[in-house]
Amino acid sequence: MNRRPELAEFLRTRRARLHPDDVGLPPGSRRRTPGLRREEVAVLAGVGVSWYTWLEQGRDIGASPQVLDAIARALRLNPAERRHLHVLTGLPAPTAEPVDRPVEASLQRFIDGWLPRPAYVIDRHWNFLALNRAAEVVFGHGVDSRNCLYSFFTDVRQRVLVPEWSANARQLVGLFRAEAALFPGDPRFAEMADDLSAVSEEFAALWATHDVAAPEPGLKAVHHPAVGDLLFETVTLDVPSRPGDRLMLYNPVPEHAERLDRLILVAADPG
């Protein structure tokens, strides 16, 4: 797709669907076409009329993310439209705002249907949003495990369940720092780092190195006191309806499937 003509049509159609009343402007007179005028959009966005006209004409001019966001607000664009505007101008898609609502019942039913294999949903800050019973039993997460990173460094059970805990700790902190860099306007990452540094000397030392890491091939090892070693193939999926949230699915390697079945069965009926 030639983006510049598409950008011109996109801006024109977004402008045409608005009325002065929608944005708090007087209706005026002698309007020959529906919608806002270009100069009105420019004023609302705080940009020059000529510059906005060139942008809407599809000319090859530059625009900063901040200016595009101002235009998005002036045109009352929804999150999908705001992202589309950035893409059409050749800029990276903006970071979506986190979802502030409970996990949908359909998503909870999906992870419950993944039993006896573990599954859970986390947000961009690694907070647990939903878990199935297998995730609780296998990984030691429960109602008191609000956050994956906090749990790893503050729950003594993790040092038993996670083989090579120290190496995994370094990897997790490197991943967290790399992901925090993707959201420079989100203060929660720094707050979490400060909080964890105050309660975990291991985290504080690793955070101070400024090391970063990339996700490794999808395998996760667990040493469970009840059944011994478990190895899982893992898949991480974005949840399109929940920007920033991820669905984590775990499937045991074939030789460990029977161990997992036995563990979940015992957890369901200890007798």
mmCIF file of C-alpha atoms in Angstrom:
data_model
loop_
_atom_site.group_PDB
_atom_site.id
_atom_site.type_symbol
_atom_site.label_atom_id
_atom_site.label_comp_id
_atom_site.label_asym_id
_atom_site.label_seq_id
_atom_site.Cartn_x
_atom_site.Cartn_y
_atom_site.Cartn_z
ATOM 1 C CA MET A 1 0.000 0.000 0.000
ATOM 2 C CA ASN A 2 1.215 3.508 -0.827
ATOM 3 C CA ARG A 3 0.929 5.022 2.618
ATOM 4 C CA ARG A 4 0.832 8.722 1.741
ATOM 5 C CA PRO A 5 -2.396 8.630 -0.318
ATOM 6 C CA GLU A 6 -3.888 6.336 2.308
ATOM 7 C CA LEU A 7 -2.837 8.788 5.033
ATOM 8 C CA ALA A 8 -4.491 11.668 3.154
ATOM 9 C CA GLU A 9 -7.786 9.790 2.786
ATOM 10 C CA PHE A 10 -7.692 8.566 6.351
ATOM 11 C CA LEU A 11 -7.265 12.067 7.791
ATOM 12 C CA ARG A 12 -9.892 13.512 5.479
ATOM 13 C CA THR A 13 -12.506 10.915 6.421
ATOM 14 C CA ARG A 14 -11.766 11.254 10.156
ATOM 15 C CA ARG A 15 -12.177 15.038 9.869
ATOM 16 C CA ALA A 16 -15.390 14.739 7.866
ATOM 17 C CA ARG A 17 -17.155 12.642 10.485
ATOM 18 C CA LEU A 18 -16.798 15.304 13.191
ATOM 19 C CA HIS A 19 -19.016 18.332 13.759
ATOM 20 C CA PRO A 20 -17.976 21.541 15.524
ATOM 21 C CA ASP A 21 -20.271 20.654 18.423
ATOM 22 C CA ASP A 22 -18.310 17.411 18.922
ATOM 23 C CA VAL A 23 -15.145 19.334 19.774
ATOM 24 C CA GLY A 24 -16.603 22.363 21.473
ATOM 25 C CA LEU A 25 -16.434 24.767 18.522
ATOM 26 C CA PRO A 26 -19.229 27.086 17.368
ATOM 27 C CA PRO A 27 -21.000 25.806 14.234
ATOM 28 C CA GLY A 28 -20.195 28.916 12.209
ATOM 29 C CA SER A 29 -21.755 29.575 8.844
ATOM 30 C CA ARG A 30 -21.199 28.994 5.136
ATOM 31 C CA ARG A 31 -20.022 25.374 5.626
ATOM 32 C CA ARG A 32 -20.008 23.833 2.182
ATOM 33 C CA THR A 33 -18.880 20.398 3.345
ATOM 34 C CA PRO A 34 -19.689 18.328 6.438
ATOM 35 C CA GLY A 35 -17.195 17.959 9.208
ATOM 36 C CA LEU A 36 -14.433 20.125 10.556
ATOM 37 C CA ARG A 37 -12.302 22.429 8.467
ATOM 38 C CA ARG A 38 -8.576 21.800 8.189
ATOM 39 C CA GLU A 39 -7.787 24.992 10.044
ATOM 40 C CA GLU A 40 -10.016 23.890 12.907
ATOM 41 C CA VAL A 41 -8.176 20.606 13.253
ATOM 42 C CA ALA A 42 -4.867 22.492 13.166
ATOM 43 C CA VAL A 43 -5.985 24.810 15.969
ATOM 44 C CA LEU A 44 -7.266 21.934 18.090
ATOM 45 C CA ALA A 45 -3.988 20.046 17.622
ATOM 46 C CA GLY A 46 -1.797 23.111 18.138
ATOM 47 C CA VAL A 47 -0.045 22.849 14.754
ATOM 48 C CA GLY A 48 0.309 25.183 11.798
ATOM 49 C CA VAL A 49 -2.527 25.264 9.277
ATOM 50 C CA SER A 50 -0.144 24.942 6.316
ATOM 51 C CA TRP A 51 1.691 22.037 7.921
ATOM 52 C CA TYR A 52 -1.540 20.167 8.646
ATOM 53 C CA THR A 53 -2.768 20.835 5.107
ATOM 54 C CA TRP A 54 0.424 19.342 3.690
ATOM 55 C CA LEU A 55 0.048 16.327 5.966
ATOM 56 C CA GLU A 56 -3.535 15.752 4.834
ATOM 57 C CA GLN A 57 -2.450 16.176 1.211
ATOM 58 C CA GLY A 58 -0.049 13.286 1.676
ATOM 59 C CA ARG A 59 3.109 15.306 1.213
ATOM 60 C CA ASP A 60 6.378 13.793 2.399
ATOM 61 C CA ILE A 61 6.821 15.762 5.629
ATOM 62 C CA GLY A 62 7.996 14.652 9.026
ATOM 63 C CA ALA A 63 5.901 14.388 12.171
ATOM 64 C CA SER A 64 6.874 13.533 15.726
ATOM 65 C CA PRO A 65 4.909 11.015 17.813
ATOM 66 C CA GLN A 66 3.808 13.854 20.111
ATOM 67 C CA VAL A 67 2.368 15.858 17.207
ATOM 68 C CA LEU A 68 0.574 12.810 15.826
ATOM 69 C CA ASP A 69 -0.931 12.166 19.255
ATOM 70 C CA ALA A 70 -2.152 15.772 19.335
ATOM 71 C CA ILE A 71 -3.804 15.265 15.944
ATOM 72 C CA ALA A 72 -5.305 11.991 17.167
ATOM 73 C CA ARG A 73 -6.846 13.799 20.131
ATOM 74 C CA ALA A 74 -8.151 16.609 17.918
ATOM 75 C CA LEU A 75 -9.802 14.093 15.588
ATOM 76 C CA ARG A 76 -11.133 11.977 18.490
ATOM 77 C CA LEU A 77 -9.377 8.864 17.201
ATOM 78 C CA ASN A 78 -9.852 5.617 19.093
ATOM 79 C CA PRO A 79 -6.778 3.515 20.057
ATOM 80 C CA ALA A 80 -6.867 1.473 16.834
ATOM 81 C CA GLU A 81 -7.128 4.618 14.715
ATOM 82 C CA ARG A 82 -4.313 6.310 16.652
ATOM 83 C CA ARG A 83 -2.082 3.310 15.989
ATOM 84 C CA HIS A 84 -3.057 3.370 12.304
ATOM 85 C CA LEU A 85 -2.128 7.058 12.054
ATOM 86 C CA HIS A 86 1.359 6.367 13.391
ATOM 87 C CA VAL A 87 1.824 3.440 11.020
ATOM 88 C CA LEU A 88 0.713 5.440 7.969
ATOM 89 C CA THR A 89 3.282 8.149 8.718
ATOM 90 C CA GLY A 90 6.057 5.575 9.011
ATOM 91 C CA LEU A 91 6.519 5.871 12.779
ATOM 92 C CA PRO A 92 6.527 2.922 15.166
ATOM 93 C CA ALA A 93 3.090 2.051 16.438
ATOM 94 C CA PRO A 94 2.459 3.736 19.811
ATOM 95 C CA THR A 95 2.256 1.760 22.988
ATOM 96 C CA ALA A 96 -1.309 0.907 23.887
ATOM 97 C CA GLU A 97 -2.635 1.817 27.301
ATOM 98 C CA PRO A 98 -2.963 -1.151 29.671
ATOM 99 C CA VAL A 99 -6.405 -2.668 30.119
ATOM 100 C CA ASP A 100 -8.025 -1.937 33.452
ATOM 101 C CA ARG A 101 -10.707 -4.600 33.638
ATOM 102 C CA PRO A 102 -10.936 -8.196 34.876
ATOM 103 C CA VAL A 103 -10.047 -11.065 32.565
ATOM 104 C CA GLU A 104 -13.006 -12.046 30.421
ATOM 105 C CA ALA A 105 -14.896 -15.183 31.440
ATOM 106 C CA SER A 106 -14.176 -16.718 28.034
ATOM 107 C CA LEU A 107 -10.419 -16.356 28.582
ATOM 108 C CA GLN A 108 -10.670 -17.876 32.045
ATOM 109 C CA ARG A 109 -12.636 -20.787 30.576
ATOM 110 C CA PHE A 110 -9.905 -21.269 27.974
ATOM 111 C CA ILE A 111 -7.090 -21.559 30.498
ATOM 112 C CA ASP A 112 -9.235 -23.815 32.682
ATOM 113 C CA GLY A 113 -9.833 -25.957 29.600
ATOM 114 C CA TRP A 114 -6.057 -26.274 29.166
ATOM 115 C CA LEU A 115 -5.941 -28.544 32.237
ATOM 116 C CA PRO A 116 -4.099 -30.657 33.221
ATOM 117 C CA ARG A 117 -1.473 -28.432 31.611
ATOM 118 C CA PRO A 118 -0.554 -25.111 33.271
ATOM 119 C CA ALA A 119 -1.727 -21.790 31.840
ATOM 120 C CA TYR A 120 -2.023 -18.242 33.096
ATOM 121 C CA VAL A 121 -2.384 -14.636 31.955
ATOM 122 C CA ILE A 122 -0.028 -11.825 33.019
ATOM 123 C CA ASP A 123 0.012 -8.118 32.254
ATOM 124 C CA ARG A 124 2.919 -5.927 31.132
ATOM 125 C CA HIS A 125 4.073 -5.607 34.758
ATOM 126 C CA TRP A 126 4.049 -9.401 35.170
ATOM 127 C CA ASN A 127 1.028 -9.349 37.481
ATOM 128 C CA PHE A 128 -1.004 -12.536 37.440
ATOM 129 C CA LEU A 129 -4.474 -11.837 36.063
ATOM 130 C CA ALA A 130 -5.748 -15.407 35.791
ATOM 131 C CA LEU A 131 -4.368 -18.885 36.485
ATOM 132 C CA ASN A 132 -5.637 -22.410 36.174
ATOM 133 C CA ARG A 133 -5.241 -25.013 38.889
ATOM 134 C CA ALA A 134 -2.264 -26.679 37.206
ATOM 135 C CA ALA A 135 -0.280 -23.407 37.241
ATOM 136 C CA GLU A 136 -0.906 -23.142 40.965
ATOM 137 C CA VAL A 137 0.144 -26.732 41.662
ATOM 138 C CA VAL A 138 3.152 -26.966 39.325
ATOM 139 C CA PHE A 139 4.681 -23.500 39.739
ATOM 140 C CA GLY A 140 3.620 -22.762 43.295
ATOM 141 C CA HIS A 141 1.533 -19.728 42.313
ATOM 142 C CA GLY A 142 -1.686 -19.008 44.135
ATOM 143 C CA VAL A 143 -3.907 -16.239 45.396
ATOM 144 C CA ASP A 144 -0.952 -14.837 47.378
ATOM 145 C CA SER A 145 1.252 -14.750 44.264
ATOM 146 C CA ARG A 146 0.224 -11.397 42.844
ATOM 147 C CA ASN A 147 3.236 -10.916 40.602
ATOM 148 C CA CYS A 148 5.553 -13.332 38.806
ATOM 149 C CA LEU A 149 8.740 -11.375 39.547
ATOM 150 C CA TYR A 150 7.884 -10.708 43.194
ATOM 151 C CA SER A 151 7.007 -14.358 43.696
ATOM 152 C CA PHE A 152 10.280 -15.533 42.178
ATOM 153 C CA PHE A 153 12.420 -13.432 44.516
ATOM 154 C CA THR A 154 10.367 -13.468 47.726
ATOM 155 C CA ASP A 155 8.658 -16.897 47.852
ATOM 156 C CA VAL A 156 10.983 -19.537 49.304
ATOM 157 C CA ARG A 157 9.086 -22.225 47.377
ATOM 158 C CA GLN A 158 10.570 -20.924 44.141
ATOM 159 C CA ARG A 159 14.086 -21.825 45.244
ATOM 160 C CA VAL A 160 12.937 -25.430 45.576
ATOM 161 C CA LEU A 161 10.854 -25.576 42.399
ATOM 162 C CA VAL A 162 13.226 -23.756 40.019
ATOM 163 C CA PRO A 163 16.404 -25.636 39.045
ATOM 164 C CA GLU A 164 19.462 -23.373 38.775
ATOM 165 C CA TRP A 165 17.605 -20.582 40.547
ATOM 166 C CA SER A 166 20.485 -18.084 40.316
ATOM 167 C CA ALA A 167 20.849 -18.413 36.541
ATOM 168 C CA ASN A 168 17.102 -18.073 36.103
ATOM 169 C CA ALA A 169 17.088 -15.021 38.358
ATOM 170 C CA ARG A 170 19.659 -13.273 36.157
ATOM 171 C CA GLN A 171 17.620 -14.096 33.051
ATOM 172 C CA LEU A 172 14.370 -12.826 34.576
ATOM 173 C CA VAL A 173 15.851 -9.517 35.701
ATOM 174 C CA GLY A 174 17.416 -9.006 32.264
ATOM 175 C CA LEU A 175 14.075 -9.665 30.603
ATOM 176 C CA PHE A 176 12.298 -7.287 32.960
ATOM 177 C CA ARG A 177 14.782 -4.475 32.272
ATOM 178 C CA ALA A 178 14.488 -5.001 28.498
ATOM 179 C CA GLU A 179 10.690 -4.915 28.685
ATOM 180 C CA ALA A 180 10.684 -1.829 30.922
ATOM 181 C CA ALA A 181 12.579 0.024 28.180
ATOM 182 C CA LEU A 182 9.634 -0.566 25.834
ATOM 183 C CA PHE A 183 7.410 1.584 28.073
ATOM 184 C CA PRO A 184 9.461 4.704 28.887
ATOM 185 C CA GLY A 185 6.399 6.620 30.057
ATOM 186 C CA ASP A 186 5.282 3.980 32.551
ATOM 187 C CA PRO A 187 6.638 4.704 36.061
ATOM 188 C CA ARG A 188 5.391 1.395 37.457
ATOM 189 C CA PHE A 189 8.493 -0.494 36.260
ATOM 190 C CA ALA A 190 10.829 1.754 38.249
ATOM 191 C CA GLU A 191 8.527 1.533 41.273
ATOM 192 C CA MET A 192 8.597 -2.260 41.102
ATOM 193 C CA ALA A 193 12.396 -2.281 40.821
ATOM 194 C CA ASP A 194 12.683 -0.031 43.886
ATOM 195 C CA ASP A 195 10.248 -2.129 45.889
ATOM 196 C CA LEU A 196 11.956 -5.400 45.023
ATOM 197 C CA SER A 197 15.422 -3.980 45.656
ATOM 198 C CA ALA A 198 14.278 -3.080 49.166
ATOM 199 C CA VAL A 199 13.215 -6.638 50.016
ATOM 200 C CA SER A 200 15.602 -8.769 47.935
ATOM 201 C CA GLU A 201 19.366 -8.335 47.965
ATOM 202 C CA GLU A 202 19.647 -10.728 45.018
ATOM 203 C CA PHE A 203 17.318 -8.634 42.895
ATOM 204 C CA ALA A 204 19.039 -5.398 43.899
ATOM 205 C CA ALA A 205 22.451 -6.756 42.891
ATOM 206 C CA LEU A 206 21.201 -8.030 39.528
ATOM 207 C CA TRP A 207 19.246 -4.838 38.780
ATOM 208 C CA ALA A 208 22.371 -2.767 39.431
ATOM 209 C CA THR A 209 24.260 -4.560 36.646
ATOM 210 C CA HIS A 210 21.926 -3.096 33.971
ATOM 211 C CA ASP A 211 22.159 -6.395 32.079
ATOM 212 C CA VAL A 212 19.405 -7.149 29.584
ATOM 213 C CA ALA A 213 18.232 -10.454 28.140
ATOM 214 C CA ALA A 214 16.141 -11.785 25.283
ATOM 215 C CA PRO A 215 13.567 -14.569 25.560
ATOM 216 C CA GLU A 216 15.153 -17.992 25.251
ATOM 217 C CA PRO A 217 13.722 -21.026 23.421
ATOM 218 C CA GLY A 218 10.426 -22.086 24.927
ATOM 219 C CA LEU A 219 11.402 -24.583 27.619
ATOM 220 C CA LYS A 220 10.747 -24.362 31.354
ATOM 221 C CA ALA A 221 12.095 -26.802 33.909
ATOM 222 C CA VAL A 222 10.552 -27.453 37.312
ATOM 223 C CA HIS A 223 11.694 -29.770 40.087
ATOM 224 C CA HIS A 224 8.574 -30.644 42.046
ATOM 225 C CA PRO A 225 8.984 -32.420 45.393
ATOM 226 C CA ALA A 226 6.018 -34.678 44.671
ATOM 227 C CA VAL A 227 7.003 -36.081 41.255
ATOM 228 C CA GLY A 228 10.534 -34.923 40.495
ATOM 229 C CA ASP A 229 11.656 -33.184 37.321
ATOM 230 C CA LEU A 230 9.152 -31.711 34.868
ATOM 231 C CA LEU A 231 10.059 -30.106 31.557
ATOM 232 C CA PHE A 232 7.583 -27.999 29.628
ATOM 233 C CA GLU A 233 7.469 -26.611 26.128
ATOM 234 C CA THR A 234 6.123 -23.087 26.394
ATOM 235 C CA VAL A 235 4.206 -20.723 24.134
ATOM 236 C CA THR A 236 3.580 -17.031 24.819
ATOM 237 C CA LEU A 237 0.688 -15.371 23.018
ATOM 238 C CA ASP A 238 -0.410 -11.747 22.983
ATOM 239 C CA VAL A 239 -4.065 -11.173 23.859
ATOM 240 C CA PRO A 240 -5.328 -8.821 21.110
ATOM 241 C CA SER A 241 -8.262 -7.552 23.155
ATOM 242 C CA ARG A 242 -5.959 -6.776 26.090
ATOM 243 C CA PRO A 243 -2.893 -4.786 24.898
ATOM 244 C CA GLY A 244 0.173 -5.695 26.925
ATOM 245 C CA ASP A 245 -1.353 -8.845 28.413
ATOM 246 C CA ARG A 246 0.075 -12.258 27.566
ATOM 247 C CA LEU A 247 -1.270 -15.789 27.675
ATOM 248 C CA MET A 248 1.332 -18.311 28.858
ATOM 249 C CA LEU A 249 0.736 -21.938 27.858
ATOM 250 C CA TYR A 250 2.789 -24.915 29.048
ATOM 251 C CA ASN A 251 2.829 -28.400 27.558
ATOM 252 C CA PRO A 252 4.902 -31.220 29.135
ATOM 253 C CA VAL A 253 7.427 -33.028 26.975
ATOM 254 C CA PRO A 254 6.031 -36.486 26.162
ATOM 255 C CA GLU A 255 8.200 -38.361 28.649
ATOM 256 C CA HIS A 256 6.958 -36.145 31.505
ATOM 257 C CA ALA A 257 3.248 -36.101 30.657
ATOM 258 C CA GLU A 258 2.445 -38.999 32.997
ATOM 259 C CA ARG A 259 4.223 -37.251 35.883
ATOM 260 C CA LEU A 260 2.138 -34.127 35.333
ATOM 261 C CA ASP A 261 -1.092 -36.130 35.204
ATOM 262 C CA ARG A 262 -0.165 -37.834 38.464
ATOM 263 C CA LEU A 263 0.698 -34.541 40.156
ATOM 264 C CA ILE A 264 -2.581 -32.880 39.162
ATOM 265 C CA LEU A 265 -4.556 -35.970 40.173
ATOM 266 C CA VAL A 266 -2.941 -36.046 43.623
ATOM 267 C CA ALA A 267 -3.544 -32.302 44.074
ATOM 268 C CA ALA A 268 -7.208 -32.778 43.198
ATOM 269 C CA ASP A 269 -7.651 -35.735 45.549
ATOM 270 C CA PRO A 270 -4.869 -36.060 48.138
ATOM 271 C CA GLY A 271 -6.484 -39.188 49.518
#
